[in-house]
Coordinates of C-alpha atoms and ligand atoms in Angstrom, one line a residue:
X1021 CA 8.0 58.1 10.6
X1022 CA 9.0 57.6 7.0
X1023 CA 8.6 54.1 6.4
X1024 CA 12.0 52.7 4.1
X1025 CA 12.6 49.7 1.9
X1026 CA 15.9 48.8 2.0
X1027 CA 17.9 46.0 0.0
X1028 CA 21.3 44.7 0.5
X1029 CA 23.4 42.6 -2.4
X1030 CA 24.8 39.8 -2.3
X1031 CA 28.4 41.6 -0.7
X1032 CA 26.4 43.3 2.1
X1033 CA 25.4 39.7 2.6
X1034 CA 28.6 37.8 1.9
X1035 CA 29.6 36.5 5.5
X1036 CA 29.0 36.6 9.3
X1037 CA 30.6 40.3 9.7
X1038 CA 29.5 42.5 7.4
X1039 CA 25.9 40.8 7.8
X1040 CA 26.5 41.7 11.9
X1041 CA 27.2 45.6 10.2
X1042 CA 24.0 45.2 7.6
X1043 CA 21.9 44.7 11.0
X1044 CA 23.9 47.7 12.7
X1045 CA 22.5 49.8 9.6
X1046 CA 18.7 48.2 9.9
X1047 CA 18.7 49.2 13.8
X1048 CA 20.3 52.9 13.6
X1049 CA 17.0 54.2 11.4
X1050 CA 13.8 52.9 12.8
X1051 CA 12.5 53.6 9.6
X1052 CA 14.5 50.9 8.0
X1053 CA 11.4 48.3 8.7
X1054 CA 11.2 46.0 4.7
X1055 CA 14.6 44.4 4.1
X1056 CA 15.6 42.8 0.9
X1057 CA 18.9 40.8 0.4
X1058 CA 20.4 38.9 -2.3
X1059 CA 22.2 35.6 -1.9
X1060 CA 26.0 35.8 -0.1
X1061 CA 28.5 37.2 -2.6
X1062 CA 32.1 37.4 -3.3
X1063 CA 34.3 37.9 0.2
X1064 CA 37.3 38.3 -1.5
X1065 CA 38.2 38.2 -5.6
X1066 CA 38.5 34.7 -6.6
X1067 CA 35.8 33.9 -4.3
X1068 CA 32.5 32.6 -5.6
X1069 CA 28.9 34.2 -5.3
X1070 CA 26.6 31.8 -3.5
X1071 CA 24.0 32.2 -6.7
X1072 CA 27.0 31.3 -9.4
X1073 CA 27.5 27.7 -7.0
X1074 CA 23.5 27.2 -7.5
X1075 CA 23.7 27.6 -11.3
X1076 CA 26.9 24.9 -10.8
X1077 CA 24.6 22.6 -8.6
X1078 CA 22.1 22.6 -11.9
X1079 CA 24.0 21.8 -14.3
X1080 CA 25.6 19.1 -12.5
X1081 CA 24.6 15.1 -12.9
X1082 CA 24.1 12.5 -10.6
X1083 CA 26.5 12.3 -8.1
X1084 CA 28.5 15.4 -8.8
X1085 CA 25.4 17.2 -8.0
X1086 CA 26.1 16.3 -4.2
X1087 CA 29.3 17.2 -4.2
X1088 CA 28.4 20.7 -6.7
X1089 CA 26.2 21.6 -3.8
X1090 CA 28.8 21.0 -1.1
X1091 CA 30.1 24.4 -0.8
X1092 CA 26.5 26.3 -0.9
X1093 CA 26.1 24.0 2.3
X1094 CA 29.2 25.2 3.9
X1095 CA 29.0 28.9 2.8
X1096 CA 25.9 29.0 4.9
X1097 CA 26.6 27.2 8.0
X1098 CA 29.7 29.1 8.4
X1099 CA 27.3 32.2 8.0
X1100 CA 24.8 30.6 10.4
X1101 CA 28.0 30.2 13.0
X1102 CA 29.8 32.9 13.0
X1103 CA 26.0 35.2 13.3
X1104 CA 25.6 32.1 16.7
X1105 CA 21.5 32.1 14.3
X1106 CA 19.7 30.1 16.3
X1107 CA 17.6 28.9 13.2
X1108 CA 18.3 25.3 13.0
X1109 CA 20.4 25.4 9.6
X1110 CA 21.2 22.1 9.2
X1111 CA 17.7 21.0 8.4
X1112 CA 16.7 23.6 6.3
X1113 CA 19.8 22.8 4.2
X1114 CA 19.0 19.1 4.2
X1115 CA 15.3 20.1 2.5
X1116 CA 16.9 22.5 0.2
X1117 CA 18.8 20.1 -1.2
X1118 CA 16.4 17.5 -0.9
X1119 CA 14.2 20.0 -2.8
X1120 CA 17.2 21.2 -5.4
X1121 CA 18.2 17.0 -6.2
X1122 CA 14.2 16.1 -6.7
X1123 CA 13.1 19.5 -8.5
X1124 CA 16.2 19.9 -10.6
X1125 CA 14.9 23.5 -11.8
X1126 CA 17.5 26.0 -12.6
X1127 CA 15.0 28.9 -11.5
X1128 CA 13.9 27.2 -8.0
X1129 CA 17.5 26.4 -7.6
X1130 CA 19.3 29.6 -8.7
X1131 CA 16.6 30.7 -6.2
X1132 CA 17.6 28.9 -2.8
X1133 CA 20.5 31.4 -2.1
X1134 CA 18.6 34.3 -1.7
X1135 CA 15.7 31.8 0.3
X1136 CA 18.5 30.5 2.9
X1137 CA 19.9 33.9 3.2
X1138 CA 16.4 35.7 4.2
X1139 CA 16.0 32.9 6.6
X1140 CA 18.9 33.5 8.1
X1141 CA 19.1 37.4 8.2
X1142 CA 15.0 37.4 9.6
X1143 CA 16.1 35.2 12.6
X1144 CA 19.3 37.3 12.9
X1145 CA 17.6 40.6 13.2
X1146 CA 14.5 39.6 15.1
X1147 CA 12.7 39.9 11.7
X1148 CA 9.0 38.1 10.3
X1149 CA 10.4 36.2 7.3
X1150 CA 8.4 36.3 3.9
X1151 CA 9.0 34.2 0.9
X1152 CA 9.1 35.9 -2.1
X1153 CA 7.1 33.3 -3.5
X1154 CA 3.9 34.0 -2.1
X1155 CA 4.5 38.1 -3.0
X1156 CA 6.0 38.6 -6.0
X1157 CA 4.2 37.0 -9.2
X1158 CA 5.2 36.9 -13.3
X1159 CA 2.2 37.0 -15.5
X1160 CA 1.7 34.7 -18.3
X1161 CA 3.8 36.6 -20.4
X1162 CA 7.2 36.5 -18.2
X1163 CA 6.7 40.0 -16.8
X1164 CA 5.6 41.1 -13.6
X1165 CA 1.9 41.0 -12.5
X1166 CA 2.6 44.2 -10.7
X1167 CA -1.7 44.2 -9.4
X1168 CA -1.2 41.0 -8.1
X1169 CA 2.2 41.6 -6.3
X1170 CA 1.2 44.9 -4.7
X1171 CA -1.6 44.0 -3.3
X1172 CA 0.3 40.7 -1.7
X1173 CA 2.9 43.0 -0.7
X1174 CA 0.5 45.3 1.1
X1175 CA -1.5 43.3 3.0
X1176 CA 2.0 41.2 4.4
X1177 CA 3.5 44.4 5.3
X1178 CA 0.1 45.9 7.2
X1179 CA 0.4 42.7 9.3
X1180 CA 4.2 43.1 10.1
X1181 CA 6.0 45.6 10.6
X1182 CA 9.6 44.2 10.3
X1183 CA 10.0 42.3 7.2
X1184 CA 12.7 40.3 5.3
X1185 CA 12.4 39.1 1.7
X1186 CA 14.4 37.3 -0.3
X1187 CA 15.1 39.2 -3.6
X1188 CA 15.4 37.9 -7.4
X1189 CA 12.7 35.3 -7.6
X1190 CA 8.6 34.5 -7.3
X1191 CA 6.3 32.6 -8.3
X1192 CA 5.8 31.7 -12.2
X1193 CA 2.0 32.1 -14.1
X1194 CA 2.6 28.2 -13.7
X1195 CA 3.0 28.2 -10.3
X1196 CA 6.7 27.6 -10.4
X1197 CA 9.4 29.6 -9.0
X1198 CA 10.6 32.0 -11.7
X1199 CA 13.8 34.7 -11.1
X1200 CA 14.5 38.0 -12.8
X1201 CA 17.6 37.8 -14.8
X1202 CA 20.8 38.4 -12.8
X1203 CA 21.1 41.2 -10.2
X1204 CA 17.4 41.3 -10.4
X1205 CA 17.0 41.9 -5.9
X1206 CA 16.9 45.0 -7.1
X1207 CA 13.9 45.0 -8.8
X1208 CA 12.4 43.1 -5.6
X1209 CA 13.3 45.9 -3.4
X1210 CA 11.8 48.4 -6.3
X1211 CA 8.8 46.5 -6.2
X1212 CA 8.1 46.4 -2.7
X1213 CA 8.8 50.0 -2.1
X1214 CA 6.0 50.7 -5.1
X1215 CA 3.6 48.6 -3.2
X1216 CA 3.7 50.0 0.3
X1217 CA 4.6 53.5 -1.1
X1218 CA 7.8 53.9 0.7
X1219 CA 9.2 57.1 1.6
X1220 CA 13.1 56.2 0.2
X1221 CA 14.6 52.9 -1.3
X1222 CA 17.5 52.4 0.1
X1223 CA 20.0 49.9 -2.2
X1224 CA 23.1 49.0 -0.1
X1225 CA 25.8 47.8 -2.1
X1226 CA 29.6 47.9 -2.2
X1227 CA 30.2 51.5 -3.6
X1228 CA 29.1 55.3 -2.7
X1229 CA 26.7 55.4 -5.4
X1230 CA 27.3 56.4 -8.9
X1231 CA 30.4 58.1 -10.7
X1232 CA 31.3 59.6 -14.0
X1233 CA 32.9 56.5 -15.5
X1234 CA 34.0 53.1 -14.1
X1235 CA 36.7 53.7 -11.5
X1236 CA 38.2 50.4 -13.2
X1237 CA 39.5 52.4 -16.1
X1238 CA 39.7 56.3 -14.6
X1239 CA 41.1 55.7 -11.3
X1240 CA 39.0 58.3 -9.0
X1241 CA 36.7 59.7 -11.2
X1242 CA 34.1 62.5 -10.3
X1243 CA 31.3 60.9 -7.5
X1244 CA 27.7 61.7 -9.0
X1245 CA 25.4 63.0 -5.9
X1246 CA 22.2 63.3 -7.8
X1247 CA 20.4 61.9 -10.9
X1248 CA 17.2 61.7 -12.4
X1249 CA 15.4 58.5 -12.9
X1250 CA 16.0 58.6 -16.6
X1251 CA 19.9 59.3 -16.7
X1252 CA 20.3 56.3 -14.1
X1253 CA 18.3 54.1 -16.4
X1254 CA 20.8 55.3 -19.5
X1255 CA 23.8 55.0 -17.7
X1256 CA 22.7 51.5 -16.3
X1257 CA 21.6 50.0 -19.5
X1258 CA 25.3 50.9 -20.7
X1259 CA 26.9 49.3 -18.5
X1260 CA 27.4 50.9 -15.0
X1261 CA 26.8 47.7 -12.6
X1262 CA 25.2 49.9 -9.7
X1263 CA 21.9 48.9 -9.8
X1264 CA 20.2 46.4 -12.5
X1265 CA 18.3 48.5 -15.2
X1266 CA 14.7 47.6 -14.7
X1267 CA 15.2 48.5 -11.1
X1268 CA 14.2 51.6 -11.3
X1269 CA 10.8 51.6 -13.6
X1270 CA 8.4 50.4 -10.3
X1271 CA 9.9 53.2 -8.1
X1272 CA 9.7 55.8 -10.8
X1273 CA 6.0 55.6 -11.3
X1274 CA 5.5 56.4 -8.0
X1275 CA 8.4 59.1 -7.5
X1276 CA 9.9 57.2 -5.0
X1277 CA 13.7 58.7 -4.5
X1278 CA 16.4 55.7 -4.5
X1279 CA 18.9 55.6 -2.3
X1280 CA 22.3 54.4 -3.4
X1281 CA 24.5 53.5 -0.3
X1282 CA 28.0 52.1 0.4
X1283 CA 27.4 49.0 3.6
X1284 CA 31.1 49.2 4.2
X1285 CA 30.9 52.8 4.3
X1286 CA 27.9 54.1 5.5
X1287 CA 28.9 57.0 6.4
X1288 CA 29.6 58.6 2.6
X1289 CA 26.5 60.3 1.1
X1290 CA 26.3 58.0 -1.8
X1291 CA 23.8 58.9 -4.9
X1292 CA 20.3 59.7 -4.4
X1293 CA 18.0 59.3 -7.7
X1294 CA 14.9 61.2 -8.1
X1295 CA 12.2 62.3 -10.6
X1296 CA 13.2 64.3 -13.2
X1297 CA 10.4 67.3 -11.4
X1298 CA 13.1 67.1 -8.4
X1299 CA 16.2 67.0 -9.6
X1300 CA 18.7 70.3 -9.5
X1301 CA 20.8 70.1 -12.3
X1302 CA 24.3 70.1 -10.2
X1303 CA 25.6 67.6 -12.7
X1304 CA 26.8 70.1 -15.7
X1305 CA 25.9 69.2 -19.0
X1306 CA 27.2 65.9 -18.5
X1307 CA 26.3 63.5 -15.5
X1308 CA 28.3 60.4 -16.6
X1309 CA 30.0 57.8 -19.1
X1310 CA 29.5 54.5 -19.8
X1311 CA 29.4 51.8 -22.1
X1312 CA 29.8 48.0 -23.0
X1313 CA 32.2 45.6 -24.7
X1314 CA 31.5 42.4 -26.9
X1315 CA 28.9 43.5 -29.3
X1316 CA 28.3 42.1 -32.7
X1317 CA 26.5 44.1 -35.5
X1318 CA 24.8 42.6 -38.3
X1319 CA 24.3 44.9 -41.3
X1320 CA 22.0 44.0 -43.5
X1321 CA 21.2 46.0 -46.9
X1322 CA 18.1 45.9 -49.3
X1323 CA 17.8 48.5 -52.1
X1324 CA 14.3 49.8 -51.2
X1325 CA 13.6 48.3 -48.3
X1326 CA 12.3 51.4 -46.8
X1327 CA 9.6 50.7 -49.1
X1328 CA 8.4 47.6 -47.5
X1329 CA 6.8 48.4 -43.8
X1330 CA 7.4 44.4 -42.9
X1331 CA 11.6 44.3 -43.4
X1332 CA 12.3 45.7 -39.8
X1333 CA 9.2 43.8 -38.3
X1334 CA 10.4 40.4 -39.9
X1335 CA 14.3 41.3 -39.4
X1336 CA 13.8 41.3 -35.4
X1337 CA 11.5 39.1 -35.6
X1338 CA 14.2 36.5 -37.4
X1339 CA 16.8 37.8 -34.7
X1340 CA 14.5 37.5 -32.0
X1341 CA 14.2 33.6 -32.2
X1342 CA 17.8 33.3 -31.7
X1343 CA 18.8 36.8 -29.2
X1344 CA 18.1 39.9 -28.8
X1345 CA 19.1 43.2 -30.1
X1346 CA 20.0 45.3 -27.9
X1347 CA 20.7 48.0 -30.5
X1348 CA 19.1 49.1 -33.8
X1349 CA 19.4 51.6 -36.4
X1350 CA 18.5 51.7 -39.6
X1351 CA 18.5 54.6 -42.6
X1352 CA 17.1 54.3 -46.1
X1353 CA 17.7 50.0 -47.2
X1354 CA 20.2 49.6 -44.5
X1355 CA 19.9 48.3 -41.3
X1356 CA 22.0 47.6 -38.4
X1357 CA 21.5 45.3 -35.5
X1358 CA 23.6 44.9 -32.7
X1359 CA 24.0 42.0 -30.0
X1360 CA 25.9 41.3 -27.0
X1361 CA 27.9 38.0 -26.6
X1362 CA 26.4 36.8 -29.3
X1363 CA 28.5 33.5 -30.3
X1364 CA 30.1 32.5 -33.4
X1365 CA 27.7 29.8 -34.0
X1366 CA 24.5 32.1 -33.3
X1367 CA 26.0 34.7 -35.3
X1368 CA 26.1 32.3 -38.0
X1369 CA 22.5 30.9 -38.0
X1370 CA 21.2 34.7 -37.8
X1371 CA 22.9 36.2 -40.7
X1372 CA 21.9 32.5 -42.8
X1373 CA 18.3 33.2 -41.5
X1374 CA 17.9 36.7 -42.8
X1375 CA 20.0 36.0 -45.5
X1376 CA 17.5 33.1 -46.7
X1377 CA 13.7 35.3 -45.9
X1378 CA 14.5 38.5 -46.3
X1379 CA 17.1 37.7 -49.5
X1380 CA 19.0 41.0 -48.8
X1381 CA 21.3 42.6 -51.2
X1382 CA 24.1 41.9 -48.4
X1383 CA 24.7 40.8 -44.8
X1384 CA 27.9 41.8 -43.2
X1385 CA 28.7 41.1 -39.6
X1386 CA 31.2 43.3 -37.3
X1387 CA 32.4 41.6 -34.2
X1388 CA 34.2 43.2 -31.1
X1389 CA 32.3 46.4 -30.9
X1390 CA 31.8 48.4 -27.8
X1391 CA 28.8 51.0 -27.6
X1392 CA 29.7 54.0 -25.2
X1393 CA 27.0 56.3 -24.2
X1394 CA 27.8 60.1 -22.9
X1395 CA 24.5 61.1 -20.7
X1396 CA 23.5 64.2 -19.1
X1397 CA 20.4 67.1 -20.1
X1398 CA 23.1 69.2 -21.7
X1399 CA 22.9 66.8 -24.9
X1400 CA 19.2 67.5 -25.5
X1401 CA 20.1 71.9 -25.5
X1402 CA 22.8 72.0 -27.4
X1403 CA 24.6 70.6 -30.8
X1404 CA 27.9 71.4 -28.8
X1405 CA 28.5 68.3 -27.1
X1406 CA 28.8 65.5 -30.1
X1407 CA 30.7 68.3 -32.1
X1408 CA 33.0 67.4 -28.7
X1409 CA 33.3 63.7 -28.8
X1410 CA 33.8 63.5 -32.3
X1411 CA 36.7 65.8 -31.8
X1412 CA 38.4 64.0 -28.8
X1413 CA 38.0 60.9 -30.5
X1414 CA 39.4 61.7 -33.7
X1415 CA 42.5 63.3 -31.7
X1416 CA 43.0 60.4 -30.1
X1417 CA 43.0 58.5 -32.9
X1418 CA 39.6 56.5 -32.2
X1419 CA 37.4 55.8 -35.2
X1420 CA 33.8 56.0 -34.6
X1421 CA 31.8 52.9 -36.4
X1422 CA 28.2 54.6 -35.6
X1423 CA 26.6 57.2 -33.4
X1424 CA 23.5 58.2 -32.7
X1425 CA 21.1 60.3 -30.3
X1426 CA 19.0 58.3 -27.7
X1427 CA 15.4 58.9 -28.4
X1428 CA 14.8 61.4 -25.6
X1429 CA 18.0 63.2 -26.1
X1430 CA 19.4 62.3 -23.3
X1431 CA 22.4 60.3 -24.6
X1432 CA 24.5 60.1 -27.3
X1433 CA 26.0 56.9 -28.3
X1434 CA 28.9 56.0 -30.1
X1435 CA 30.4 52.3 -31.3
X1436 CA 33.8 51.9 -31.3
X1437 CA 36.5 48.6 -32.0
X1438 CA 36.5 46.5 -28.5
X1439 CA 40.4 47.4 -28.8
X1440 CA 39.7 50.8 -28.0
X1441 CA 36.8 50.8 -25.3
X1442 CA 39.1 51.7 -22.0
X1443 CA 40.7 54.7 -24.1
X1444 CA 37.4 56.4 -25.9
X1445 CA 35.9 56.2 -21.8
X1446 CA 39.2 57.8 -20.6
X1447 CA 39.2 60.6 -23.4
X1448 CA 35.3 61.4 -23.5
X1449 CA 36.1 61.9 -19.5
X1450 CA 38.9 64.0 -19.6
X1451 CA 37.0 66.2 -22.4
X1452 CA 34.2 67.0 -19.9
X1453 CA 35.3 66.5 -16.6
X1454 CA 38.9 67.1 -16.5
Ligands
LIG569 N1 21.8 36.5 -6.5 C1 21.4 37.0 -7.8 C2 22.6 37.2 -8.7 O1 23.7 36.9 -8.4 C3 20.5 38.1 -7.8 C4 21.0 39.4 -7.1 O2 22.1 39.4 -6.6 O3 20.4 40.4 -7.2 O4 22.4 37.6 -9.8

């Protein structure tokens, strides 16, 4: 039987029902044995994700801190009710937030919504629990210690054969609970499908998998069926909320196929990711679009700075005490950096930093950029397909602030003004898949 690692998010998980159909999904596969789930998220728009209240619960003081955790409290014993859980809720809330008002960590509490909710689910569908804490571990340097987490992994999962872990956190290289950044279950489930060698990771989510743009701006757009590892990674990174970036890098190493599927539809095929060796190349020349608002560039110039191999080193490295850049390029004495949500005030102390130790010829900062990425293999064949964008866009009146290959050839990239983000998505999508 091929053994599958499955992880739900935080909507799969969001109340008593749809958790009742996430255990309908568990027990029609036998296979489906390693569970993962996030913390309870929205039910209905407006609503609040259970991980966003625990965040709320931090930064609260004294006695607002009772009353911040309130509604975490009665999320889950509504949950607990309407599943009849026979674990005995009440106390385990009263040490959480025992635990929550005496540790006042944001990780360990940010942490306590996926914790309750793996309690919860285990008891619900007859599963051993496992805290995440005594499987997944961060090095001293913030990353995972993969070693140490797959072997932890392994020898829970040889000793039970029906599993439920809480995604998004572990334990810290100083013992303290630690979380990825947000969205990060995913990587959980990645990680424990690396460490038991899983046939399939299944990620149950609230859509049929991937498409060729955000259904938010191009109402029905194209459903993608199959992508490589790589092309998810690029469409991810820019912006398409399916799965969390990282999620896939533990998984690919092993050439583990993901599994993208729809809990309130699982019937629909969704998107199945695979190694680049096993993918058919149904997509066309181009598999999807995607991108991201709210960037800010600093330019910086130097005559001659090409001449000196320290100016990029010591430019991110003065950026990188302050945020990080999620884009660079540079040509000749110029050099561009780009952030996201960078404020006004962090904008400011970066361009006086680099301004004062690298005494640049000038530093000019562009706000309300959006980066939009075109991905498929037909990029890396042919010259064609910028020749195409830069077309469309200029007949629809977009101008184009910067564009660039990605490394492998895989994506090109262009920035645009925040203003016109929704319409350079809709006119790259009706240029290739209209
Ligand atoms: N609950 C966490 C978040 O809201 C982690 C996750 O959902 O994967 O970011």
């Amino acid at each position: 039987m091929s053994v599958k690692v499955c992880k739900f998010g935080g909507t799969s998980m969001a109340d008593g029902n749809v958790i009742n159909a996430v255990k309908n999904i568990i027990c029609s596969d036998a296979g489906r044995r390693y569970i993962v789930v996030s913390a309870p998220g929205k039910r209905f728009s407006g609503d609040k994700k259970v991980t966003d209240l625990l965040y709320a619960c931090h930064a609260a003081h004294g006695t607002e801190k009772e009353r911040a955790f309130a509604p975490v409290r009665a999320r889950f014993e509504s949950i607990a009710r309407e599943l009849n859980c026979g674990l005995a809720v009440k106390a385990v809330l009263d040490e959480t937030e025992r635990e929550i008002f005496e540790n006042a960590d944001a990780g360990f509490t940010a942490s306590r919504g996926e914790y309750l909710c793996a309690r919860i689910a285990a008891e619900v569908f007859g599963a051993k629990f496992c805290d995440a804490r005594d499987v997944i571990f961060f090095g001293a340097d913030g990353g995972v210690d993969s070693e140490r987490t797959y072997k932890a992994v392994k020898e829970v999962c040889s000793k039970y054969d029906f599993v439920v872990f809480p995604g998004f956190y572990g334990t810290g290289s100083d013992g303290k609970i630690k979380t990825f950044s947000r969205g990060g279950s995913d990587i959980t489930g990645a990680l424990i499908a690396r460490a038991i060698r899983a046939s399939v990771y299944e990620n149950w989510t609230d859509v049929s998998g991937f498409y060729a743009c955000d259904p938010r701006i191009v109402a029905s757009p194209r459903h993608i069926k199959s992508l490589s590892y790589e092309e998810m990674g690029e469409l991810s990174f820019m912006g398409a909320g399916v799965l969390h970036s990282q999620s896939v890098l533990p998984v690919r190493e092993a050439g583990i196929p993901v599994i993208i599927k729809n809990t309130f539809r699982p019937q629909d095929e969704g998107t199945v990711i695979l190694p680049v060796s096993d993918y058919l190349p149904g997509n066309g020349p181009v598999t999807g679009i995607s991108g991201n608002k709210n960037y800010t560039a600093v330019v910086l110039y130097k005559a001659s700075a090409e001449t000196d191999p320290s100016f990029l080193r010591r430019a991110l490295e003065i950026c990188g005490r302050r945020a990080a850049a999620e884009r660079t390029a540079g040509y000749a004495g110029s050099l561009s950096l780009a952030f996201r949500n960078l404020s006004d005030d962090v904008t400011g102390e970066i361009s006086s930093s680099l301004e004062e130790e690298l005494q640049p010829d000038s530093v000019r900062v562009i706000k309300n950029l959006s980066y939009v990425s075109v991905v498929g293999y037909g990029l890396g064949s042919s010259c064609a397909l910028p020749q195409k964008i830069f077309s469309a866009l200029a007949a629809a009146g977009i101008e184009v602030y910067s564009a660039e290959y990605g490394a492998n050839r895989l994506s090109f990239t262009v920035s645009v003004r925040d203003g016109d983000f929704e319409n350079c998505i809709k006119t790259l999508y009706s240029e290739f898949f209209n």
